[in-house]
XYZ file of C-alpha atoms in Angstrom:
396
model
C 0.000 0.000 0.000
C 0.993 3.659 -0.327
C 1.262 4.909 3.253
C 0.652 8.564 4.007
C 0.462 10.450 7.299
C -3.045 10.869 8.676
C -3.425 13.402 11.451
C -5.951 13.429 14.253
C -5.246 16.410 16.475
C -1.704 16.046 17.801
C -1.435 12.386 16.851
C -0.543 10.706 13.586
C -2.703 7.586 13.174
C -0.466 5.935 10.570
C 3.228 5.095 10.504
C 5.660 4.120 7.787
C 7.703 0.919 8.208
C 10.496 1.983 5.854
C 10.769 5.391 7.476
C 10.924 3.861 10.949
C 13.507 1.368 9.715
C 15.671 4.155 8.294
C 15.374 6.121 11.541
C 16.677 3.121 13.468
C 19.523 2.582 11.002
C 20.496 6.262 11.274
C 20.648 6.012 15.065
C 22.721 2.845 14.876
C 25.200 4.508 12.517
C 25.482 7.496 14.850
C 26.309 5.289 17.850
C 28.858 3.306 15.842
C 30.480 6.530 14.630
C 31.169 7.624 18.225
C 33.233 4.537 19.096
C 32.777 1.720 21.568
C 31.430 2.255 25.080
C 32.690 0.089 27.934
C 29.145 -0.404 29.167
C 26.758 -3.073 30.372
C 26.568 -6.354 28.458
C 23.135 -7.645 29.463
C 20.488 -4.962 29.335
C 16.750 -4.767 30.000
C 14.960 -1.734 28.559
C 11.438 -1.148 29.867
C 9.785 1.141 27.342
C 12.152 0.225 24.507
C 10.324 1.090 21.309
C 10.527 4.863 20.902
C 12.352 7.955 22.123
C 14.878 7.660 24.920
C 14.103 3.968 25.492
C 14.831 3.040 21.884
C 17.974 5.187 21.947
C 19.056 3.357 25.117
C 18.596 -0.033 23.490
C 20.512 1.042 20.395
C 23.321 2.601 22.461
C 23.655 -0.558 24.558
C 23.648 -2.928 21.591
C 25.730 -1.010 19.086
C 27.886 0.923 21.537
C 28.656 -1.905 23.975
C 27.676 -5.053 22.010
C 25.108 -5.790 24.701
C 22.432 -8.448 24.670
C 19.126 -6.621 25.054
C 15.584 -7.439 26.076
C 13.049 -4.765 25.162
C 9.606 -4.374 26.716
C 6.926 -2.222 25.101
C 3.199 -1.997 24.397
C 2.681 -1.448 20.675
C -0.018 -2.123 18.104
C 0.878 -4.837 15.591
C 0.043 -4.304 11.906
C -2.740 -6.029 10.024
C -3.558 -6.112 6.352
C -4.460 -2.573 5.301
C -3.599 -1.086 8.700
C -0.189 0.085 9.805
C 1.375 -0.774 13.134
C 2.240 1.866 15.702
C 5.711 3.324 15.004
C 7.267 1.584 18.010
C 6.407 -1.781 16.486
C 8.257 -0.955 13.272
C 11.161 0.541 15.241
C 11.515 -2.636 17.282
C 11.281 -4.877 14.224
C 14.057 -2.892 12.540
C 16.194 -2.930 15.679
C 15.971 -6.695 16.072
C 16.776 -7.249 12.397
C 19.888 -5.052 12.593
C 21.009 -6.576 15.905
C 20.625 -10.121 14.616
C 22.577 -9.265 11.448
C 25.676 -8.655 13.564
C 25.088 -11.579 15.923
C 23.689 -9.641 18.879
C 21.076 -11.178 21.169
C 17.833 -9.197 20.985
C 14.399 -10.311 22.101
C 11.244 -8.335 22.772
C 8.059 -8.655 24.812
C 4.941 -6.740 23.770
C 2.505 -6.094 26.581
C 1.544 -3.916 29.527
C 4.755 -3.323 31.456
C 2.738 -2.290 34.520
C 1.250 -5.787 34.777
C 2.525 -8.684 36.863
C 2.125 -10.959 33.830
C 4.627 -9.049 31.696
C 7.057 -8.806 34.604
C 6.860 -12.578 34.951
C 7.452 -13.073 31.220
C 10.596 -10.960 31.483
C 11.772 -12.833 34.582
C 11.343 -16.135 32.746
C 13.173 -14.865 29.661
C 16.151 -13.547 31.636
C 16.361 -16.834 33.536
C 16.286 -18.836 30.323
C 18.604 -16.743 28.154
C 20.771 -14.291 30.106
C 20.965 -15.472 33.704
C 21.265 -11.938 35.042
C 21.160 -8.351 33.778
C 23.553 -5.562 34.685
C 21.623 -2.534 33.373
C 17.895 -1.820 33.611
C 16.593 1.237 31.781
C 13.147 2.426 32.861
C 11.637 4.627 30.145
C 7.876 4.152 30.237
C 5.671 6.916 28.861
C 2.032 5.985 29.366
C -0.913 8.194 30.328
C -2.699 5.374 32.173
C -1.777 2.538 34.526
C -3.832 -0.373 35.736
C -2.438 -1.007 39.206
C -1.446 -4.690 39.413
C -2.371 -5.007 43.088
C -5.481 -2.853 43.533
C -6.889 -3.182 40.018
C -7.550 0.568 39.950
C -7.082 2.329 36.604
C -5.108 5.524 37.207
C -5.031 8.349 34.656
C -2.367 11.020 34.734
C -3.110 14.673 34.060
C -0.897 17.585 33.139
C -2.220 20.458 35.201
C -0.890 23.236 37.396
C -1.379 23.059 41.149
C -3.285 25.784 42.994
C -4.113 28.270 40.268
C -4.931 28.567 36.575
C -1.905 28.742 34.272
C -2.054 31.089 31.307
C 0.674 31.522 28.709
C 1.528 31.284 25.023
C 1.424 28.117 22.981
C 1.661 27.224 19.295
C -0.191 24.900 16.968
C 2.908 23.473 15.313
C 0.939 22.405 12.234
C -0.325 25.892 11.413
C 2.291 27.965 13.225
C -0.416 29.961 14.995
C 0.678 31.387 18.347
C -2.136 31.848 20.835
C -2.810 32.154 24.527
C -3.985 29.139 26.474
C -5.239 28.655 30.009
C -5.058 25.397 31.940
C -7.266 24.947 34.967
C -5.609 23.683 38.162
C -5.826 20.082 39.264
C -8.548 18.876 41.585
C -9.644 15.789 43.501
C -7.254 12.875 43.094
C -5.371 14.323 40.111
C -2.013 14.478 41.895
C -2.300 10.982 43.384
C -3.349 9.492 40.052
C -0.521 11.194 38.182
C 2.029 9.991 40.725
C 0.599 6.465 40.472
C 1.135 6.463 36.692
C 4.355 8.447 36.285
C 6.054 8.178 39.669
C 8.516 5.549 40.797
C 6.287 2.789 42.204
C 6.334 0.622 39.079
C 10.094 1.119 38.623
C 10.620 -0.174 42.175
C 8.267 -3.097 41.478
C 10.384 -4.084 38.464
C 13.590 -3.990 40.492
C 11.990 -5.940 43.350
C 10.765 -8.612 40.913
C 14.229 -9.027 39.396
C 15.985 -8.941 42.759
C 13.660 -11.588 44.213
C 14.745 -14.027 41.485
C 18.468 -13.152 41.776
C 18.466 -11.734 38.247
C 20.489 -8.606 39.052
C 24.229 -8.940 38.491
C 26.650 -7.628 41.123
C 27.002 -3.873 40.670
C 23.864 -3.669 38.525
C 22.720 -0.183 37.585
C 19.204 1.043 36.858
C 18.332 4.387 35.281
C 14.995 6.168 34.896
C 14.483 9.286 32.799
C 13.074 12.622 33.919
C 12.809 16.256 32.886
C 13.011 19.572 34.724
C 12.888 22.337 32.135
C 12.964 26.110 32.429
C 11.051 28.598 34.562
C 8.856 29.295 31.509
C 7.184 25.890 31.780
C 7.547 25.071 35.469
C 4.028 26.093 36.538
C 2.463 23.526 34.229
C 5.300 21.000 34.316
C 7.824 20.780 37.153
C 5.630 22.554 39.696
C 2.472 20.895 38.391
C 1.049 17.404 38.711
C 3.752 15.830 36.555
C 6.394 17.512 38.698
C 4.989 15.712 41.739
C 5.337 12.438 39.852
C 8.930 13.285 38.899
C 9.695 14.133 42.528
C 8.402 10.691 43.482
C 10.472 9.063 40.727
C 13.619 10.802 41.959
C 12.972 9.822 45.584
C 12.475 6.237 44.426
C 16.023 6.179 43.036
C 17.417 6.559 46.562
C 15.110 3.842 47.903
C 16.159 1.445 45.129
C 19.849 2.164 45.732
C 19.343 1.319 49.415
C 17.575 -1.923 48.468
C 20.480 -2.923 46.195
C 23.235 -2.304 48.751
C 23.804 -6.042 49.107
C 24.910 -6.351 45.472
C 26.513 -2.879 45.317
C 23.818 -1.816 42.864
C 22.761 1.748 42.147
C 19.724 3.595 40.808
C 19.891 6.935 39.046
C 17.497 9.410 37.521
C 18.856 11.062 34.394
C 17.386 14.485 33.656
C 17.223 14.733 29.877
C 16.716 17.491 27.325
C 13.392 18.714 25.934
C 12.662 16.866 22.698
C 9.800 16.331 20.296
C 7.812 13.279 21.380
C 4.205 12.206 20.960
C 3.622 13.233 24.573
C 5.382 16.621 24.474
C 3.547 17.605 21.289
C 0.239 17.474 23.147
C 1.436 19.558 26.106
C 0.453 23.231 25.854
C 3.402 25.670 25.919
C 6.026 22.955 25.298
C 5.957 23.009 21.449
C 6.573 26.770 21.433
C 9.399 26.415 23.941
C 10.987 23.583 21.958
C 10.788 25.441 18.648
C 12.630 28.418 20.172
C 15.104 26.165 21.988
C 15.897 24.206 18.817
C 16.641 27.397 16.896
C 19.131 28.568 19.503
C 20.812 25.222 20.157
C 21.224 24.550 16.435
C 22.779 27.987 15.954
C 25.144 27.263 18.848
C 25.990 23.825 17.432
C 24.855 22.050 20.607
C 21.501 20.582 19.532
C 20.917 16.917 20.384
C 18.192 14.416 19.586
C 17.377 11.291 21.599
C 20.274 9.230 20.291
C 22.857 11.972 20.834
C 21.572 12.480 24.384
C 21.712 8.825 25.367
C 25.010 8.088 23.637
C 26.534 10.986 25.601
C 24.846 9.817 28.809
C 26.474 6.412 28.377
C 29.897 7.578 27.227
C 30.375 10.637 29.429
C 28.343 9.850 32.560
C 27.453 6.214 33.214
C 30.384 4.253 31.824
C 33.535 6.334 32.310
C 35.082 4.009 34.870
C 34.738 6.744 37.489
C 31.982 7.644 39.929
C 28.862 8.846 38.131
C 28.636 12.663 38.434
C 25.355 13.919 39.896
C 23.860 17.232 41.019
C 23.025 18.285 44.581
C 19.864 16.156 44.449
C 21.639 13.048 43.201
C 20.482 13.370 39.579
C 22.501 12.898 36.415
C 22.179 16.080 34.367
C 22.368 15.434 30.656
C 20.157 18.506 30.117
C 23.226 20.622 30.814
C 23.399 22.148 27.337
C 19.700 23.045 27.273
C 19.886 24.644 30.705
C 23.010 26.701 30.003
C 22.362 30.246 31.245
C 23.082 31.861 27.883
C 20.721 29.467 26.083
C 17.879 30.057 28.548
C 18.364 33.832 28.437
C 17.981 33.769 24.657
C 14.877 31.562 24.861
C 13.278 33.907 27.410
C 13.962 36.906 25.179
C 12.501 35.218 22.100
C 9.503 33.998 24.092
C 8.443 37.593 24.773
C 8.736 38.428 21.076
C 7.061 35.297 19.688
C 3.899 35.855 17.653
C 2.368 34.026 14.720
C 3.903 36.444 12.221
C 7.541 36.013 13.300
C 7.743 32.493 14.718
C 8.944 30.972 11.453
C 11.956 33.314 11.676
C 12.801 33.293 15.380
C 11.847 29.669 16.001
C 12.496 26.337 14.334
C 9.006 25.217 13.398
C 10.363 23.422 10.334
C 12.684 21.353 12.526
C 9.899 20.713 15.021
C 7.523 19.463 12.341
C 10.193 17.288 10.754
C 11.024 15.681 14.107
C 7.313 15.117 14.758
C 6.735 13.392 11.421
C 9.972 11.425 11.866
C 8.456 9.890 15.025
C 5.999 8.090 12.755
C 8.483 7.277 9.997
C 7.500 10.140 7.698
C 9.659 12.902 6.167
C 12.760 10.736 6.633
C 15.509 11.486 4.145
C 16.171 8.842 1.424
C 12.818 7.063 1.913
C 10.609 6.765 -1.184
C 7.102 7.506 0.080
C 5.537 6.964 -3.335
C 6.664 3.326 -3.390
C 4.295 0.481 -2.625
C 5.133 -0.632 0.923
C 4.234 -3.788 2.836
C 2.575 -2.654 6.053
C 2.746 -6.132 7.643
C 6.165 -6.337 9.282
C 6.963 -8.949 11.917
C 9.215 -8.671 14.956
C 11.467 -11.721 14.822
C 11.344 -12.672 18.495
C 7.589 -12.140 18.793
C 6.175 -13.579 15.583
């Protein structure tokens, strides 16, 4: 079939297998170009199919020749209907890993569930024995709690008062003002239940109980802080409470792993175009301005550049992992540079519909957005007839 992007609001409902495949190949080539990383050799990535999780799996496999198990929840293709992009990404990753003799297997299912945790436990027991790195990179708006059976839904809202600021429709380029009402009821508790650290700790407990964590094992979860421009709706809002919980959980996990000299870290990463961030008011405008500045400064990074640098310059240097005063790895250091943030703040005041195409990088934002779904990828022939039914080797 000829596969074209179909938009519904801030979501693309189709994805292109060849575009996703090329994206994965491009990330692999980038990691290989940066040289080998003396990293972990047996790696579990929870949330492995897109964004930072996919970049982590690629960096482990093609930077450190690691065996990887990836966990994700993606829609498989059927005749006449494309898969979700993460499915095609994972299929391409496994194909490329197997070509060079690397172990790579995947499990598709709800990572919050006890059933998927048990499947992973069984697979590690059967194939790897133990793992020495666990990446936790889930990005889900809902979580069915495996103990209580309650379905929790996260919300992105300010706490205490209405938040009003600029935003942009990145499709049209129209800058407008938006107001977000404050959270109420159980919004904070539900958001923490979905996006906090409880499930991360449950994963580590499940692996530890079966002696599947190698001596000195490391686990890393990903977070974001961002600038003062967005803090009312992000870091000081409901999601910020969840991130606080995630960061506190890192210390609790480290304490629980003292017997094997294991450690847990939260890595604070850079603002990037993702399916989630595209739907967050204010963030697309901030990112478009940030991209413009960081590209001009020659310091822009995408997911793969971020994670490759995290591995090579923070996690696997042979020295103690550098952290900030709150124990967090800061790989958002270039974004949060004072000169960069000063320029963003200045442009933010000036930003209107008429000038955003000049002072911001809407073109780059849109390209990154479409790339998420395998579209607008260089060298891919989108007029060619394409087979939408692509299998993942370890699943099919």
